[in-house]
Amino acid sequence: MTAPDLNMLVTLDALLAEGSVAGAARRLRLSPSAMSRALARLREATGDPLLVRAGRGLVPTPRALALRDQVHRLVREAEAALRPAENLDLGRLTRTFTLRTSDGFVESYGAALLTLVAVEAPGVRIRFLAKLDKDSGPLRDGSVDLETGVVAGDSGPELRVQALFHDRFIGVVRPGHPLTDGEITPARYAGGRHVLVSRRGEDRGLVDEALDRLGLKRRVVATVGGFAAALALLRGTDLIVSVPERHSAGLRAGLHSFALPFPAPEVTVSLLWHPRLDADPAHRWLRGCVKQVCAPPTGSA
């Protein structure tokens, strides 16, 4: 069966509204002969004459009358679908957004984001999901709206990426730890017992690469999958963990943080989304909210 030409709906809508070939032709800026040919195709497609001669004019058939409102509604809906989105009414927006975030993001930025969203769009709900891997599948299939994290080389090439902030690694220990007293040298830092954060369970990270350049090697005694777990281990031990400073700010309360005694590794935390949501006004607004709450404090470097 041949697929119908949906352009004929526009022609049929004009014919049924005008009740004449000449009037429909003027509306669609076609010649009367072209409109007559279009009416012939519509009659063939529907199996109905649609408009028939009555004196000097045309009158609709019962089938045409039955189709008139339906066709008009379909054409208006199609026009609306192809029209640029109207201004977003945040006060009336009712929608749930899913954000997949790396460990520490919710603790550091979640409260500020929810506060901003509640003020601007009280009908919006945010659902936070833990980012357990770098698989971009959830962004592609639509189960996740936005994602934060360090962009990996194997991230989907079609994804949109916007940098949120740059972060540097710092050291963290419990209060009263030996490193809280006296100068922290590279050798003294490397000589302690360390926790490594790696979602993939690797035994080396960016800090180890920085120490390699100094001819030093640290002793990693535990590997965990997230910052929260690593920092929890410090509270009752003499372990040391190195974490991104801004990303872990909400997790380090009550702990002692210090600058690394060597050039600190840096990362860029980014926002990722699928291009099908690029022009969506509500999604664009939410991206702006996330960027706003992640902006560096005024006056910071």
Coordinates of C-alpha atoms in Angstrom, one line a residue:
M1 CA 0.0 0.0 0.0
T2 CA 1.4 3.4 -1.0
A3 CA 1.9 5.8 1.9
P4 CA -0.4 8.8 1.6
D5 CA 0.9 12.2 0.7
L6 CA 0.4 14.2 3.9
N7 CA 0.8 17.5 2.1
M8 CA -2.7 16.8 0.7
L9 CA -4.1 17.5 4.2
V10 CA -3.2 21.2 3.9
T11 CA -4.9 21.3 0.5
L12 CA -8.0 19.6 1.8
D13 CA -8.1 21.9 4.8
A14 CA -8.0 24.9 2.4
L15 CA -10.7 23.5 0.1
L16 CA -13.1 22.7 2.9
A17 CA -12.6 26.1 4.6
E18 CA -13.0 28.1 1.3
G19 CA -15.6 25.9 -0.3
S20 CA -14.2 26.8 -3.7
V21 CA -11.2 25.9 -5.9
A22 CA -10.4 29.5 -6.6
G23 CA -10.5 30.5 -3.0
A24 CA -8.3 27.6 -1.9
A25 CA -5.9 28.4 -4.7
R26 CA -5.6 32.0 -3.5
R27 CA -5.1 30.8 0.1
L28 CA -2.3 28.5 -0.8
R29 CA -0.9 30.7 -3.6
L30 CA -1.5 28.2 -6.3
S31 CA -3.0 28.5 -9.7
P32 CA -6.7 27.4 -10.1
S33 CA -5.6 24.6 -12.5
A34 CA -3.1 23.3 -9.9
M35 CA -5.8 23.3 -7.2
S36 CA -8.2 21.5 -9.6
R37 CA -5.6 18.8 -10.1
A38 CA -5.0 18.6 -6.3
L39 CA -8.8 18.2 -5.8
A40 CA -8.8 15.3 -8.3
R41 CA -6.0 13.6 -6.3
L42 CA -7.9 14.1 -3.1
R43 CA -11.0 12.5 -4.6
E44 CA -9.0 9.5 -5.7
A45 CA -7.3 9.1 -2.3
T46 CA -10.5 9.4 -0.3
G47 CA -12.9 7.7 -2.8
D48 CA -15.3 10.6 -2.4
P49 CA -16.1 13.6 -4.5
L50 CA -15.7 15.9 -1.4
L51 CA -17.0 19.0 -3.2
V52 CA -19.7 18.8 -5.8
R53 CA -21.3 21.4 -8.1
A54 CA -24.5 23.2 -6.8
G55 CA -25.5 26.0 -9.1
R56 CA -22.5 28.3 -9.6
G57 CA -20.7 27.1 -6.5
L58 CA -19.5 23.9 -4.7
V59 CA -21.0 22.2 -1.7
P60 CA -19.3 19.6 0.6
T61 CA -20.4 16.0 0.7
P62 CA -21.3 14.3 4.0
R63 CA -17.8 12.8 4.0
A64 CA -16.2 16.2 3.6
L65 CA -18.3 17.6 6.4
A66 CA -17.2 14.7 8.6
L67 CA -13.6 15.3 7.8
R68 CA -13.5 19.1 8.0
D69 CA -12.9 19.5 11.8
Q70 CA -10.5 16.6 12.0
V71 CA -8.4 17.8 9.1
H72 CA -8.3 21.3 10.4
R73 CA -7.1 20.1 13.8
L74 CA -4.4 17.9 12.2
V75 CA -3.1 20.8 10.1
R76 CA -3.0 23.2 13.1
E77 CA -1.2 20.6 15.2
A78 CA 1.4 20.0 12.4
E79 CA 2.0 23.7 12.1
A80 CA 2.5 24.0 15.8
A81 CA 5.0 21.1 15.8
L82 CA 7.0 22.8 13.1
R83 CA 6.9 26.3 14.6
P84 CA 9.8 27.5 16.9
A85 CA 9.0 26.9 20.5
E86 CA 7.2 29.7 22.3
N87 CA 8.6 31.5 25.3
L88 CA 8.8 29.2 28.3
D89 CA 6.5 29.9 31.2
L90 CA 8.5 28.6 34.1
G91 CA 5.7 29.3 36.6
R92 CA 3.6 26.7 34.8
L93 CA 6.3 24.3 33.9
T94 CA 5.6 20.8 35.3
R95 CA 8.3 18.3 34.4
T96 CA 10.8 15.9 36.0
F97 CA 14.4 16.1 35.0
T98 CA 16.9 13.3 35.6
L99 CA 20.5 14.3 36.4
R100 CA 23.2 11.6 36.5
T101 CA 26.1 13.0 38.6
S102 CA 29.5 12.0 39.9
D103 CA 30.1 11.4 43.5
G104 CA 30.1 14.7 45.5
F105 CA 28.1 16.8 43.0
V106 CA 24.8 16.5 44.9
E107 CA 26.5 17.2 48.3
S108 CA 28.3 20.2 46.9
Y109 CA 25.8 21.7 44.5
G110 CA 22.5 19.9 44.9
A111 CA 21.0 22.2 47.6
A112 CA 21.8 25.3 45.6
L113 CA 20.3 23.8 42.5
L114 CA 17.1 22.8 44.2
T115 CA 16.7 26.2 45.8
L116 CA 17.1 28.0 42.4
V117 CA 14.7 25.6 40.7
A118 CA 12.1 26.0 43.4
V119 CA 12.2 29.8 43.0
E120 CA 12.0 29.9 39.2
A121 CA 9.9 26.8 38.4
P122 CA 8.2 25.4 41.5
G123 CA 6.5 22.6 39.4
V124 CA 9.8 21.1 38.4
R125 CA 11.2 18.0 40.1
I126 CA 14.8 16.9 40.0
R127 CA 15.8 13.3 40.1
F128 CA 19.5 12.6 40.9
L129 CA 21.1 9.4 39.9
A130 CA 24.5 8.2 40.9
K131 CA 27.0 8.0 38.0
L132 CA 28.5 4.6 38.4
D133 CA 30.3 4.5 35.0
K134 CA 30.9 6.6 31.9
D135 CA 28.4 4.8 29.6
S136 CA 26.6 7.5 27.6
G137 CA 23.7 5.1 26.8
P138 CA 21.3 6.7 29.2
L139 CA 21.7 10.1 27.5
R140 CA 21.1 8.5 24.1
D141 CA 18.0 6.5 25.2
G142 CA 16.5 9.5 27.0
S143 CA 16.4 8.0 30.5
V144 CA 18.8 10.7 31.6
D145 CA 18.5 14.4 30.7
L146 CA 21.8 15.8 31.9
E147 CA 25.1 14.3 33.2
T148 CA 28.1 15.8 34.9
G149 CA 31.6 14.6 35.1
V150 CA 35.1 14.5 33.5
V151 CA 34.7 13.8 29.8
A152 CA 36.4 10.6 28.8
G153 CA 38.0 10.0 25.4
D154 CA 35.4 7.3 24.7
S155 CA 32.4 9.5 25.3
G156 CA 29.8 9.5 22.5
P157 CA 31.1 12.0 19.8
E158 CA 27.5 13.3 19.2
L159 CA 27.0 14.4 22.8
R160 CA 26.9 18.1 23.6
V161 CA 29.5 19.1 26.2
Q162 CA 29.8 22.4 28.2
A163 CA 32.6 23.0 30.8
L164 CA 31.2 23.8 34.2
F165 CA 34.4 24.4 36.2
H166 CA 38.1 23.5 36.5
D167 CA 39.1 21.6 39.6
R168 CA 42.5 20.7 41.2
F169 CA 43.4 17.9 43.5
I170 CA 44.1 18.5 47.2
G171 CA 45.0 16.3 50.1
V172 CA 42.6 15.4 52.9
V173 CA 43.3 13.8 56.3
R174 CA 41.5 13.6 59.7
P175 CA 42.0 16.3 62.3
G176 CA 45.0 15.5 64.4
H177 CA 46.7 13.5 61.6
P178 CA 50.5 13.8 61.6
L179 CA 50.3 15.8 58.3
T180 CA 48.4 18.6 60.1
D181 CA 51.6 19.5 61.9
G182 CA 54.7 20.8 60.2
E183 CA 55.7 21.2 56.6
I184 CA 54.3 18.8 54.1
T185 CA 57.0 17.8 51.6
P186 CA 56.4 15.5 48.6
A187 CA 58.4 12.7 50.3
R188 CA 56.4 13.1 53.5
Y189 CA 53.1 13.0 51.6
A190 CA 54.1 10.0 49.5
G191 CA 55.3 8.2 52.6
G192 CA 51.9 8.0 54.2
R193 CA 49.1 5.3 53.6
H194 CA 46.7 6.4 50.9
V195 CA 43.2 5.7 49.7
L196 CA 42.7 5.8 45.9
V197 CA 39.4 6.7 44.3
S198 CA 38.7 4.8 41.1
R199 CA 35.3 3.8 39.8
R200 CA 37.0 1.2 37.6
G201 CA 39.1 -0.2 40.3
E202 CA 42.4 0.8 38.8
D203 CA 45.5 0.9 41.0
R204 CA 46.9 4.2 39.8
G205 CA 45.5 7.7 39.2
L206 CA 46.5 11.3 38.3
V207 CA 48.3 11.8 41.6
D208 CA 50.5 8.8 41.0
E209 CA 51.5 10.2 37.6
A210 CA 52.5 13.5 39.2
L211 CA 54.6 11.7 41.8
D212 CA 56.3 9.6 39.1
R213 CA 57.7 12.9 37.7
L214 CA 59.3 13.5 41.1
G215 CA 60.7 9.9 41.3
L216 CA 58.3 9.1 44.2
K217 CA 55.7 6.4 44.7
R218 CA 52.9 6.4 47.3
R219 CA 51.6 3.4 49.1
V220 CA 47.9 2.8 48.3
V221 CA 46.3 0.5 50.9
A222 CA 42.7 0.8 49.8
T223 CA 40.8 1.6 46.6
V224 CA 37.1 2.7 46.6
G225 CA 34.6 3.8 44.0
G226 CA 33.8 7.3 45.2
F227 CA 34.9 10.3 47.2
A228 CA 32.3 9.9 49.9
A229 CA 33.6 6.4 50.7
A230 CA 37.2 7.5 50.7
L231 CA 36.6 10.4 53.0
A232 CA 34.6 8.3 55.4
L233 CA 37.6 6.0 55.8
L234 CA 39.7 8.9 56.9
R235 CA 37.7 9.9 59.9
G236 CA 38.9 7.0 62.1
T237 CA 42.3 6.3 60.5
D238 CA 45.6 7.9 59.5
L239 CA 44.9 7.4 55.8
I240 CA 45.3 10.1 53.2
V241 CA 43.1 10.8 50.2
S242 CA 43.5 13.2 47.3
V243 CA 40.3 14.5 45.8
P244 CA 39.2 17.3 43.5
E245 CA 38.8 20.4 45.7
R246 CA 35.5 21.9 44.5
H247 CA 33.8 18.7 43.6
S248 CA 34.3 17.3 47.1
A249 CA 33.6 20.5 49.1
G250 CA 30.3 19.2 50.5
L251 CA 31.9 16.0 51.6
R252 CA 34.9 17.3 53.5
A253 CA 33.2 18.9 56.5
G254 CA 35.2 18.3 59.7
L255 CA 38.3 17.1 57.9
H256 CA 41.6 18.8 57.3
S257 CA 42.4 19.8 53.7
F258 CA 45.8 20.9 52.4
A259 CA 47.4 21.9 49.1
L260 CA 49.5 19.1 47.5
P261 CA 53.2 19.8 47.8
F262 CA 53.7 19.4 44.1
P263 CA 52.0 20.6 40.9
A264 CA 48.4 19.4 41.5
P265 CA 46.7 17.4 38.8
E266 CA 43.7 19.3 37.3
V267 CA 40.5 18.2 35.8
T268 CA 37.6 19.9 34.0
V269 CA 34.1 19.0 35.2
S270 CA 31.6 19.3 32.3
L271 CA 27.8 19.1 31.6
L272 CA 26.7 16.6 29.0
W273 CA 23.4 16.1 27.1
H274 CA 22.1 14.6 23.9
P275 CA 21.7 17.0 20.9
R276 CA 18.0 16.1 20.6
L277 CA 17.4 18.3 23.7
D278 CA 19.6 21.1 22.5
A279 CA 16.8 23.5 21.5
D280 CA 14.3 22.4 24.1
P281 CA 13.5 25.6 26.1
A282 CA 13.0 23.8 29.5
H283 CA 16.2 21.8 29.1
R284 CA 18.1 24.9 28.1
W285 CA 16.8 26.7 31.2
L286 CA 17.9 23.7 33.4
R287 CA 21.4 23.7 31.9
G288 CA 21.6 27.4 32.7
C289 CA 20.6 26.7 36.3
V290 CA 23.3 24.0 36.7
K291 CA 25.9 26.3 35.2
Q292 CA 24.8 29.1 37.5
V293 CA 25.1 27.1 40.8
C294 CA 28.5 25.7 39.7
A295 CA 30.0 29.1 38.8
P296 CA 33.1 30.0 40.8
P297 CA 32.4 32.4 43.8
T298 CA 32.7 36.1 42.9
G299 CA 36.3 37.2 43.3
S300 CA 37.8 33.7 43.1
A301 CA 40.6 32.8 40.7

